Coordinates of C-alpha atoms and ligand atoms in Angstrom, one line a residue:
M1 CA 0.3 0.3 -0.3
D2 CA 1.5 3.4 -0.9
N3 CA 1.3 6.0 2.2
T4 CA 2.9 8.3 0.8
T5 CA 4.2 9.0 -2.6
T6 CA 6.8 11.9 -4.0
T7 CA 8.6 12.4 -6.9
H8 CA 12.6 13.6 -7.4
D9 CA 14.6 14.6 -10.5
A10 CA 15.5 11.1 -12.7
V11 CA 18.4 9.7 -11.5
D12 CA 20.6 7.8 -14.5
L13 CA 20.4 4.5 -13.0
L14 CA 18.1 2.7 -10.7
I15 CA 20.0 -0.7 -9.8
V16 CA 17.4 -3.3 -8.8
G17 CA 19.2 -6.2 -6.1
G18 CA 21.9 -5.7 -3.5
G19 CA 23.7 -8.7 -4.5
I20 CA 27.1 -8.6 -5.9
N21 CA 26.1 -7.9 -9.4
G22 CA 23.8 -5.1 -8.6
T23 CA 26.5 -4.1 -6.0
G24 CA 29.5 -4.2 -8.7
I25 CA 27.4 -2.9 -10.9
A26 CA 26.7 0.1 -9.0
R27 CA 30.3 0.8 -8.1
D28 CA 31.5 1.0 -11.5
A29 CA 28.8 3.1 -12.9
V30 CA 29.2 5.9 -10.2
G31 CA 32.8 5.8 -10.6
R32 CA 32.2 7.0 -14.1
G33 CA 30.2 9.6 -13.4
L34 CA 26.6 8.2 -13.4
S35 CA 24.0 9.0 -11.0
V36 CA 23.2 5.8 -9.1
V37 CA 20.6 4.7 -6.7
M38 CA 20.5 0.7 -5.9
V39 CA 18.2 -0.7 -3.9
E40 CA 17.8 -4.2 -2.2
M41 CA 14.4 -5.5 -0.7
N42 CA 16.6 -7.3 2.2
D43 CA 19.8 -6.6 3.4
L44 CA 22.9 -6.7 1.3
A45 CA 23.8 -9.9 0.1
S46 CA 20.7 -11.6 1.6
G47 CA 19.9 -13.6 -1.7
T48 CA 22.6 -15.7 -3.2
S49 CA 25.5 -13.9 -2.8
S50 CA 26.2 -14.9 0.8
A51 CA 25.5 -18.4 -0.1
S52 CA 28.1 -19.5 -2.7
T53 CA 30.8 -21.7 -2.2
K54 CA 32.8 -18.6 -1.6
L55 CA 35.6 -19.5 -4.6
F56 CA 37.2 -17.0 -6.9
H57 CA 37.5 -19.7 -9.5
G58 CA 37.7 -20.6 -12.8
G59 CA 35.2 -23.1 -12.5
L60 CA 37.5 -27.2 -13.4
R61 CA 34.6 -29.0 -14.0
Y62 CA 33.2 -26.2 -16.3
L63 CA 35.9 -27.6 -18.7
E64 CA 33.8 -30.7 -19.3
Y65 CA 30.9 -28.6 -20.9
F66 CA 33.5 -26.7 -23.0
E67 CA 32.8 -23.3 -21.3
F68 CA 35.9 -22.0 -22.5
R69 CA 35.1 -18.2 -22.6
L70 CA 34.0 -18.2 -18.8
V71 CA 36.8 -20.5 -17.5
R72 CA 39.2 -18.4 -19.0
E73 CA 37.5 -14.9 -18.2
A74 CA 37.3 -16.3 -14.6
L75 CA 40.7 -17.7 -14.2
I76 CA 42.2 -14.6 -15.6
E77 CA 40.0 -12.5 -13.4
R78 CA 41.1 -14.1 -9.9
E79 CA 44.2 -12.6 -9.8
V80 CA 43.0 -9.0 -10.8
L81 CA 40.3 -9.9 -7.9
L82 CA 43.0 -11.0 -5.4
R83 CA 45.4 -7.7 -5.8
A84 CA 42.4 -5.2 -5.1
M85 CA 41.2 -7.3 -1.9
P86 CA 43.8 -9.3 -0.4
H87 CA 42.0 -8.9 3.0
I88 CA 38.8 -11.2 1.9
S89 CA 40.3 -13.1 -1.0
W90 CA 43.7 -15.4 -0.3
P91 CA 45.0 -18.2 -2.6
M92 CA 44.2 -21.6 -1.5
R93 CA 45.5 -25.4 -3.3
F94 CA 42.8 -27.8 -4.1
V95 CA 43.4 -31.5 -3.7
L96 CA 42.0 -33.9 -6.4
P97 CA 42.2 -37.4 -5.1
Y98 CA 42.2 -39.6 -8.1
H99 CA 40.8 -43.2 -8.3
P100 CA 40.0 -45.2 -11.4
D101 CA 36.3 -45.6 -10.6
M102 CA 35.3 -41.7 -11.1
R103 CA 32.7 -41.5 -13.4
F104 CA 31.1 -38.3 -15.8
E105 CA 28.6 -36.7 -15.5
G106 CA 26.7 -38.5 -18.5
E107 CA 25.6 -35.9 -20.8
T108 CA 28.6 -33.5 -20.5
P109 CA 30.3 -32.9 -24.3
T110 CA 33.2 -34.2 -23.0
S111 CA 31.6 -37.8 -21.7
K112 CA 29.7 -38.3 -25.3
V113 CA 33.2 -37.5 -27.2
L114 CA 34.7 -39.9 -24.9
N115 CA 31.9 -42.8 -24.7
T116 CA 32.4 -42.3 -28.6
L117 CA 35.9 -42.4 -28.8
M118 CA 36.8 -44.7 -26.1
P119 CA 33.4 -47.1 -25.2
W120 CA 35.4 -49.4 -23.2
M121 CA 35.8 -46.6 -20.3
R122 CA 32.2 -46.8 -19.3
G123 CA 31.8 -43.6 -18.7
R124 CA 35.0 -43.1 -16.2
R125 CA 37.8 -40.2 -16.0
P126 CA 40.7 -41.5 -17.0
A127 CA 43.7 -40.0 -15.0
W128 CA 45.1 -38.6 -18.8
L129 CA 42.0 -36.8 -18.8
I130 CA 42.3 -34.7 -15.4
R131 CA 45.9 -34.2 -16.3
F132 CA 44.7 -32.3 -19.6
G133 CA 42.3 -30.6 -17.8
L134 CA 44.5 -29.0 -15.3
F135 CA 47.0 -28.4 -18.0
L136 CA 44.5 -25.9 -19.6
Y137 CA 43.4 -24.9 -16.4
D138 CA 47.0 -23.6 -16.5
T139 CA 47.4 -22.4 -19.6
L140 CA 44.1 -20.1 -20.0
A141 CA 45.0 -18.5 -16.7
G142 CA 47.7 -16.4 -17.6
R143 CA 49.1 -16.8 -14.1
K144 CA 51.4 -14.7 -12.7
M145 CA 50.8 -15.1 -8.7
L146 CA 49.3 -18.7 -8.3
P147 CA 51.1 -21.5 -8.4
G148 CA 50.1 -24.5 -11.2
T149 CA 49.2 -27.9 -10.8
S150 CA 51.1 -30.5 -9.2
R151 CA 51.0 -34.3 -8.5
V152 CA 50.6 -35.1 -5.0
D153 CA 51.6 -38.5 -3.3
L154 CA 48.9 -39.5 -0.7
R155 CA 50.9 -42.2 1.0
D156 CA 53.4 -39.5 1.6
G157 CA 52.5 -36.2 2.7
P158 CA 49.7 -34.5 4.9
E159 CA 47.3 -34.4 2.5
G160 CA 46.8 -38.2 2.4
T161 CA 46.4 -38.3 6.3
P162 CA 42.6 -37.6 6.5
L163 CA 41.7 -39.6 3.4
T164 CA 41.0 -43.5 3.3
D165 CA 43.5 -46.0 1.9
K166 CA 41.7 -45.8 -1.4
F167 CA 43.2 -43.3 -2.4
S168 CA 47.2 -42.8 -3.1
T169 CA 47.3 -40.2 -6.1
A170 CA 46.3 -36.9 -6.4
F171 CA 46.3 -33.3 -8.1
E172 CA 46.8 -30.4 -6.9
Y173 CA 46.0 -26.8 -8.3
S174 CA 45.2 -23.4 -7.6
D175 CA 42.0 -21.2 -7.0
C176 CA 41.3 -18.6 -4.3
W177 CA 38.7 -17.8 -1.7
I178 CA 36.4 -15.0 -0.9
E179 CA 34.3 -13.7 1.6
D180 CA 31.5 -13.5 -0.7
S181 CA 29.1 -11.4 1.4
R182 CA 31.8 -9.0 3.1
L183 CA 32.6 -8.3 -1.0
V184 CA 29.2 -7.1 -1.5
A185 CA 29.2 -5.3 1.6
L186 CA 32.4 -3.6 0.5
N187 CA 31.5 -2.8 -2.9
A188 CA 28.5 -1.0 -1.9
R189 CA 30.6 0.8 0.6
D190 CA 32.9 2.0 -2.1
A191 CA 29.8 2.8 -4.3
A192 CA 28.0 4.8 -1.7
D193 CA 31.6 6.9 -0.4
R194 CA 31.5 7.6 -4.4
G195 CA 28.3 9.2 -4.4
A196 CA 25.9 6.1 -5.3
A197 CA 22.6 5.8 -2.8
I198 CA 22.7 2.3 -1.2
L199 CA 18.9 1.3 0.2
P200 CA 18.8 -1.7 1.7
R201 CA 15.4 -2.9 3.3
T202 CA 13.7 -0.9 0.1
K203 CA 12.0 -3.2 -2.5
V204 CA 10.8 -2.4 -5.8
T205 CA 7.0 -3.0 -5.7
G206 CA 6.4 -1.7 -9.6
A207 CA 7.8 0.4 -12.2
K208 CA 6.6 1.8 -15.3
R209 CA 7.3 4.1 -18.6
V210 CA 6.4 7.8 -18.1
D211 CA 7.3 9.7 -21.0
G212 CA 10.3 7.8 -21.3
I213 CA 11.2 7.7 -18.0
W214 CA 11.1 5.3 -15.3
A215 CA 9.0 5.7 -12.5
V216 CA 9.7 3.4 -10.1
T217 CA 8.1 2.6 -6.8
L218 CA 10.1 1.8 -3.8
Q219 CA 9.1 0.7 -0.5
D220 CA 10.7 1.1 2.8
A221 CA 10.5 -2.2 4.5
H222 CA 10.4 -0.7 8.1
S223 CA 7.9 2.0 7.7
G224 CA 5.8 0.3 4.9
D225 CA 5.9 3.9 3.0
S226 CA 6.5 4.1 -0.4
R227 CA 7.8 6.5 -3.4
V228 CA 8.6 6.9 -6.6
V229 CA 11.9 7.7 -8.0
R230 CA 12.1 8.4 -11.5
A231 CA 15.4 6.7 -13.5
K232 CA 16.7 7.3 -17.0
M233 CA 17.6 3.6 -16.9
L234 CA 16.8 0.7 -15.0
V235 CA 19.2 -2.3 -14.0
N236 CA 17.3 -5.6 -13.2
A237 CA 20.1 -7.3 -11.1
G238 CA 17.6 -9.4 -9.2
G239 CA 19.4 -12.6 -9.4
P240 CA 16.6 -15.5 -8.7
W241 CA 13.9 -12.5 -8.9
V242 CA 15.2 -11.3 -12.4
G243 CA 11.9 -12.5 -14.2
D244 CA 9.6 -11.3 -11.1
I245 CA 11.4 -8.0 -11.7
L246 CA 11.0 -8.0 -15.2
N247 CA 7.8 -9.7 -16.0
A248 CA 5.7 -8.4 -12.6
K249 CA 7.2 -5.5 -11.3
A250 CA 8.0 -3.8 -14.7
G251 CA 5.1 -5.4 -16.6
V252 CA 7.5 -6.2 -19.8
N253 CA 6.8 -9.8 -21.6
S254 CA 9.8 -11.2 -22.4
S255 CA 10.6 -14.7 -22.9
E256 CA 14.2 -14.8 -21.5
G257 CA 14.4 -16.2 -17.8
V258 CA 16.5 -17.7 -15.4
R259 CA 16.3 -21.8 -14.2
L260 CA 17.3 -21.5 -10.2
V261 CA 19.3 -24.3 -9.0
R262 CA 19.5 -24.7 -5.2
G263 CA 22.9 -25.5 -3.8
S264 CA 23.4 -26.3 -0.2
H265 CA 26.4 -26.6 2.2
I266 CA 27.0 -28.2 5.4
V267 CA 29.4 -27.2 8.0
T268 CA 31.1 -29.3 10.6
R269 CA 33.9 -28.8 13.5
K270 CA 37.4 -28.9 11.7
L271 CA 37.8 -32.4 10.2
Y272 CA 41.4 -32.3 9.3
D273 CA 44.2 -30.4 10.1
Q274 CA 46.3 -29.5 6.9
D275 CA 45.3 -26.3 5.3
K276 CA 44.3 -27.5 1.7
C277 CA 40.9 -27.4 0.6
Y278 CA 39.8 -31.2 -1.5
F279 CA 37.7 -31.5 -4.7
F280 CA 36.2 -34.7 -4.6
Q281 CA 34.7 -36.3 -7.4
G282 CA 32.0 -38.7 -7.2
V283 CA 30.1 -41.8 -8.7
D284 CA 27.7 -39.9 -9.7
G285 CA 29.7 -37.6 -12.4
R286 CA 29.4 -34.7 -9.6
I287 CA 32.0 -32.8 -7.8
I288 CA 32.2 -31.6 -4.0
F289 CA 34.5 -29.6 -1.8
A290 CA 35.7 -29.9 1.3
I291 CA 36.9 -26.5 2.7
P292 CA 39.0 -25.1 6.0
Y293 CA 36.6 -22.6 7.3
E294 CA 36.9 -19.9 9.7
T295 CA 39.4 -21.7 11.3
D296 CA 38.0 -24.3 13.2
F297 CA 35.6 -25.6 11.0
T298 CA 35.1 -27.5 7.4
L299 CA 32.6 -26.6 4.9
I300 CA 31.3 -29.3 2.7
G301 CA 29.2 -28.8 -1.0
T302 CA 27.5 -28.1 -2.8
T303 CA 24.3 -29.9 -4.0
D304 CA 22.3 -29.6 -7.2
A305 CA 18.7 -29.1 -6.8
E306 CA 15.9 -27.8 -9.3
H307 CA 14.4 -25.0 -7.2
E308 CA 10.8 -23.8 -8.5
D309 CA 9.8 -20.4 -6.9
P310 CA 12.1 -17.8 -5.6
A311 CA 9.7 -16.6 -3.0
V312 CA 10.6 -19.7 -1.3
P313 CA 13.6 -19.7 0.9
P314 CA 16.0 -22.4 0.2
V315 CA 17.2 -24.7 2.6
C316 CA 19.4 -27.5 2.8
T317 CA 16.8 -30.5 3.2
P318 CA 17.8 -33.8 5.4
E319 CA 18.4 -35.5 1.9
E320 CA 21.1 -32.8 0.7
Q321 CA 22.5 -33.3 4.2
A322 CA 22.5 -37.6 3.5
Y323 CA 24.1 -37.0 0.3
L324 CA 27.1 -34.5 1.0
L325 CA 27.6 -36.7 4.3
D326 CA 27.4 -39.7 2.3
F327 CA 29.5 -38.4 -0.3
A328 CA 32.4 -36.8 1.6
N329 CA 32.6 -40.4 4.0
Q330 CA 33.7 -42.0 0.8
Y331 CA 37.0 -39.9 0.9
F332 CA 37.5 -39.4 4.9
T333 CA 38.4 -42.1 7.3
R334 CA 36.5 -40.6 9.9
Q335 CA 33.0 -41.4 9.0
I336 CA 30.9 -37.9 9.5
T337 CA 26.9 -38.2 10.3
A338 CA 24.4 -35.6 11.2
D339 CA 25.2 -35.0 14.6
D340 CA 28.6 -33.6 13.4
I341 CA 26.6 -30.6 11.2
V342 CA 26.8 -27.3 12.9
W343 CA 25.3 -25.3 10.5
T344 CA 24.2 -25.6 7.0
Y345 CA 23.5 -23.0 4.3
S346 CA 21.6 -22.9 1.0
G347 CA 21.2 -20.4 -2.0
V348 CA 19.4 -20.2 -5.3
R349 CA 21.8 -20.4 -8.2
P350 CA 20.2 -17.9 -10.8
L351 CA 21.2 -19.4 -14.2
Y352 CA 20.7 -18.4 -17.4
D353 CA 17.9 -20.4 -19.0
E354 CA 19.2 -22.1 -22.5
G355 CA 17.3 -25.6 -21.7
A356 CA 20.3 -27.3 -20.6
S357 CA 19.2 -31.1 -19.7
S358 CA 19.9 -30.9 -16.3
A359 CA 20.7 -28.7 -13.1
T360 CA 24.5 -29.6 -13.1
A361 CA 24.8 -29.1 -16.7
A362 CA 23.0 -25.2 -16.9
T363 CA 25.5 -22.9 -18.0
R364 CA 27.5 -21.0 -15.4
D365 CA 27.8 -17.8 -17.7
Y366 CA 25.8 -14.6 -17.9
T367 CA 24.0 -12.8 -20.6
L368 CA 23.0 -9.4 -20.3
K369 CA 20.0 -7.9 -22.3
V370 CA 18.6 -4.6 -23.0
N371 CA 15.2 -3.7 -23.6
T372 CA 13.7 -0.8 -24.9
D373 CA 10.1 -1.4 -25.5
G374 CA 8.0 1.9 -24.8
G375 CA 11.3 4.0 -24.4
A376 CA 12.9 3.9 -21.3
P377 CA 16.3 1.2 -21.3
M378 CA 16.2 -1.6 -18.9
L379 CA 19.2 -4.2 -18.6
N380 CA 18.5 -7.0 -17.1
I381 CA 21.0 -9.5 -15.9
F382 CA 20.7 -13.6 -16.2
G383 CA 23.2 -15.7 -14.4
G384 CA 26.9 -14.5 -13.5
K385 CA 29.0 -15.9 -11.2
I386 CA 30.9 -14.2 -8.1
T387 CA 34.2 -14.4 -9.9
T388 CA 33.0 -12.5 -12.8
Y389 CA 31.0 -9.9 -11.0
R390 CA 33.2 -7.1 -12.1
R391 CA 34.0 -8.3 -15.5
L392 CA 30.0 -8.5 -15.8
A393 CA 29.1 -5.0 -14.7
E394 CA 32.2 -3.7 -17.4
S395 CA 30.0 -5.6 -19.7
A396 CA 27.0 -4.2 -18.2
L397 CA 28.4 -0.8 -18.9
D398 CA 29.1 -1.6 -22.4
K399 CA 25.5 -1.6 -22.6
I400 CA 24.5 1.5 -20.3
A401 CA 27.1 3.5 -22.3
P402 CA 25.3 3.9 -25.5
F403 CA 22.4 5.7 -23.5
F404 CA 24.7 8.3 -21.7
P405 CA 27.1 9.7 -24.6
G406 CA 30.5 10.6 -23.2
L407 CA 30.8 7.9 -20.6
S408 CA 34.0 7.4 -19.4
G409 CA 35.6 4.0 -19.6
P410 CA 36.6 0.9 -17.6
W411 CA 38.6 1.8 -14.4
T412 CA 38.1 -0.8 -11.7
A413 CA 41.0 -3.6 -12.4
G414 CA 43.6 -2.6 -10.2
V415 CA 41.6 -0.3 -7.8
P416 CA 41.6 -1.6 -4.4
L417 CA 38.1 -2.3 -2.4
P418 CA 38.3 -0.3 1.0
G419 CA 41.0 -2.0 3.4
G420 CA 42.4 -3.7 0.4
D421 CA 45.1 -1.2 -0.2
F422 CA 48.3 -3.7 0.7
A423 CA 50.5 -6.2 -0.6
V424 CA 49.1 -9.4 -1.9
D425 CA 51.4 -11.2 0.6
G426 CA 51.1 -8.9 3.2
F427 CA 48.5 -10.2 5.1
D428 CA 50.8 -11.3 7.9
A429 CA 52.5 -8.2 8.5
L430 CA 49.6 -6.4 8.9
V431 CA 48.2 -8.6 11.4
A432 CA 51.7 -8.5 13.4
K433 CA 51.4 -4.4 13.1
L434 CA 47.7 -4.4 14.1
A435 CA 48.6 -6.6 17.4
T436 CA 51.8 -4.4 18.3
D437 CA 49.2 -0.9 17.9
Y438 CA 46.7 -2.7 19.6
P439 CA 48.6 -5.0 22.0
F440 CA 45.3 -5.7 23.9
L441 CA 44.1 -7.8 21.4
S442 CA 44.2 -11.6 21.4
A443 CA 45.5 -13.4 18.2
F444 CA 42.1 -14.2 17.1
H445 CA 40.9 -11.3 17.3
A446 CA 43.7 -9.2 15.2
R447 CA 43.5 -11.7 12.8
R448 CA 40.0 -11.9 12.4
L449 CA 39.4 -7.9 12.3
V450 CA 42.5 -7.5 9.4
R451 CA 40.7 -10.5 7.6
A452 CA 37.8 -8.4 7.8
Y453 CA 38.4 -5.0 7.2
G454 CA 42.6 -4.9 5.8
T455 CA 43.7 -1.7 6.6
D456 CA 40.6 -0.2 7.7
A457 CA 40.9 -2.0 11.1
W458 CA 42.6 1.0 12.6
L459 CA 39.8 3.2 11.8
C460 CA 37.4 0.6 13.0
L461 CA 39.6 0.9 16.4
G462 CA 40.6 4.3 16.0
T463 CA 41.7 5.2 19.7
A464 CA 41.4 2.5 21.2
T465 CA 43.8 2.1 24.2
S466 CA 42.3 -0.9 26.1
A467 CA 39.5 -3.6 25.4
A468 CA 37.2 -1.8 27.8
D469 CA 37.1 1.3 24.9
L470 CA 36.0 -1.2 22.3
G471 CA 32.9 -0.8 24.6
K472 CA 30.5 -3.5 25.0
D473 CA 31.6 -7.4 24.6
F474 CA 28.9 -9.2 22.8
G475 CA 31.1 -12.4 23.1
A476 CA 33.4 -14.0 20.3
T477 CA 35.5 -10.8 20.2
L478 CA 32.9 -9.0 18.7
C479 CA 32.8 -5.5 20.2
A480 CA 30.2 -2.3 20.5
R481 CA 33.2 -0.4 18.6
E482 CA 33.1 -2.8 15.8
V483 CA 28.8 -3.1 15.2
E484 CA 29.0 0.7 15.2
W485 CA 31.6 0.6 12.3
L486 CA 29.3 -2.0 10.5
M487 CA 26.0 -0.1 11.2
D488 CA 27.8 3.2 10.3
K489 CA 29.8 2.1 7.0
E490 CA 28.0 -1.5 6.0
F491 CA 24.7 -1.0 6.2
A492 CA 24.4 -3.4 8.9
Q493 CA 20.8 -2.8 10.4
T494 CA 20.2 -6.5 12.2
A495 CA 22.0 -8.8 14.2
E496 CA 21.4 -11.5 11.7
D497 CA 23.1 -8.8 9.2
I498 CA 26.3 -9.1 11.4
V499 CA 26.8 -12.3 12.6
W500 CA 25.9 -14.2 9.7
R501 CA 26.8 -12.1 6.8
R502 CA 29.3 -8.8 7.7
S503 CA 30.9 -11.8 9.9
K504 CA 30.4 -15.7 10.1
L505 CA 30.3 -14.9 14.1
G506 CA 26.9 -16.7 14.8
L507 CA 29.2 -19.9 14.4
R508 CA 30.8 -18.9 17.7
L509 CA 28.3 -17.1 19.5
S510 CA 24.9 -18.5 21.7
K511 CA 21.5 -17.6 20.8
A512 CA 21.5 -15.7 24.2
E513 CA 24.6 -13.7 22.9
I514 CA 23.0 -12.9 19.3
D515 CA 19.5 -11.8 20.9
I516 CA 21.4 -9.1 23.5
L517 CA 23.4 -8.0 20.6
S518 CA 19.7 -7.8 18.6
G519 CA 18.2 -5.6 21.2
W520 CA 21.7 -3.4 21.4
M521 CA 21.5 -2.6 17.8
D522 CA 17.6 -2.0 17.8
T523 CA 18.3 0.7 20.6
K524 CA 20.8 2.2 18.4
R525 CA 19.1 2.7 15.5
T526 CA 16.3 4.0 17.4
E527 CA 18.4 6.4 18.7
L528 CA 20.4 7.4 15.3
Q529 CA 16.7 7.4 13.9
R530 CA 15.9 10.3 16.4
A531 CA 19.1 12.1 15.9
A532 CA 18.8 12.1 12.3
A533 CA 15.1 13.4 12.1
E534 CA 16.1 16.5 14.5
Ligands
FAD1 C1 25.2 -23.1 -3.6 C2 26.2 -22.0 -5.0 C3 27.7 -21.9 -4.5 C4 28.1 -21.1 -5.5 N1 29.4 -21.1 -5.1 C5 30.1 -20.3 -6.2 C6 31.6 -19.6 -6.1 O1 32.2 -20.5 -5.3 N2 31.9 -19.2 -7.0 C7 31.6 -18.2 -7.7 O2 31.9 -17.5 -8.1 N3 29.9 -18.0 -7.9 C8 29.7 -19.1 -7.2 N4 27.8 -19.3 -7.2 C9 27.2 -17.9 -8.0 C10 27.0 -16.8 -7.2 O3 26.9 -16.9 -5.6 C11 26.0 -16.6 -8.1 O4 25.9 -15.8 -9.4 C12 26.0 -14.7 -7.3 O5 26.0 -14.5 -6.0 C13 24.1 -14.2 -8.0 O6 24.5 -12.7 -7.5 P1 23.2 -12.1 -7.9 O7 23.5 -10.6 -7.6 O8 22.6 -12.2 -9.6 O9 22.3 -12.3 -7.1 P2 21.7 -12.4 -5.9 O10 22.6 -12.2 -4.6 O11 20.8 -12.9 -5.4 O12 21.4 -10.9 -5.4 C14 19.9 -10.5 -6.2 C15 19.1 -9.5 -5.0 O13 18.1 -9.0 -5.5 C16 17.4 -8.6 -4.4 N5 16.1 -8.1 -5.2 C17 15.1 -9.1 -5.5 N6 13.6 -8.9 -6.0 C18 14.1 -7.2 -5.3 C19 12.8 -6.6 -5.2 N7 11.7 -6.3 -5.9 N8 13.6 -4.9 -5.0 C20 14.9 -4.9 -4.2 N9 15.7 -6.0 -4.3 C21 15.2 -7.3 -5.0 C22 17.1 -9.7 -3.6 O14 16.9 -9.8 -2.2 C23 18.7 -10.1 -3.8 O15 19.3 -9.6 -2.5 C24 27.1 -20.0 -6.4 C25 26.0 -20.3 -6.1 C26 25.3 -20.9 -5.1 C27 23.8 -21.0 -5.0

């Protein structure tokens, strides 16, 4: 229901969706001089962009689908991104144990070729093919920093210790970790610092073209109030909701759509001591990862399941949990059960729908389409990965540029995100410096702050000279000073925004502690609103 309706002068872009694609485009566009409003109906990264496997990766398995363009772009992009954010992204080694029983998914182009040329393999993945895939992965990547592929003797090294005796050989390759929801928050923060209006908890409830301009109705989630913002161009970065925004909200008839594929993860207490990840291949042709997570945990995922409706919140079903446990148990000596699971999360991939046979086979590449029916342009984003978000934003700006003559060119490659202005190999030195400058921090605390905020950790801690100066202690090293920083600089509004997206302290805090944080933030928000109104 509209309570109030006002109009403003038209902004250049109104971007719908505060996931990685919406915030990435907002940052790039405002940096080129466009006026930008970005709206997100919930918290930033509350959709798919906090539920990924958290890898900047080329996607080794996509080679079997001959997705060379996507893999090459993503591989090259890993190092560009790593340099711009060495606090929230870091290199990791992936150990791929080999066994002759491993099979292809039946429908990949590679398996079809092999079934024709080598029918006696009966769908098995031969070792030479894995080596060839890794050779391509190394070669396509234009690597400068990340080490290449190597062979690992599992009978000898620590990589083999947690695995069953069945595996004696493995291959090892590089990809990078990325703190997905922090990536979104930092893109949003940088966009805001450059002049974009970032409006979380603001929903687009309708959009229509009036006299060649978009009139977009926005509803505030707290007050329920609505207002109309006029925009020269609408950018639909709604992820799983892209079709809903296109058809239901903007009333555009389009045959383009996304295929919604749910992916779930389980988190257990740390299952092994060495710091490498595992890439496990199943007898069903799928793969899963087991990744050291948040120091004391192991992350295992993911699944591929059709998901009909974006409005239905994705959850990791008991069947998906059992599937992931069973998959991991084929590799680990220590058999894990549902009792080992401490947390699960689930997200919906918005994959461009080009009619693939299975969820696993659907393309992970992105497609951008401009609609100009009725005048004012609308750019719709289908698909895309966290890894390619910056390149996707550049491609989006290529589509936007013709409507804004004189727009400047790409600029984001090599420009650090907030707090990321330090050397790629400078993380440990930065932690040591923070610990020296703030000697009251525990080692865990100093490390956590540099991982989260990089060089901005100093701004966050300010003039504090003792733990007491950081204000109320909510547990697990989370203090009022940091909560205020997150509310002020990173658009956090609720305890969940902080403990499950701006950080993963939800793994360490009790429900009672989170409730106290929630009450404290409610009071703080009311104070801030009152001060702003005066
Ligand atoms: C299980 C899984 C694992 C993955 N792993 C990886 C990985 O390791 N590496 C990688 O590169 N990629 C990975 N991906 C892919 C990647 O996470 C997604 O492609 C990416 O996050 C999509 O971002 P997005 O911005 O398009 O969508 P989203 O993050 O979903 O953002 C869209 C936003 O639009 C908002 N919205 C919708 N409708 C409205 C409205 N009417 N008004 C206002 N706001 C609205 C939603 O609330 C949502 O926050 C994975 C995906 C999944 C599901």
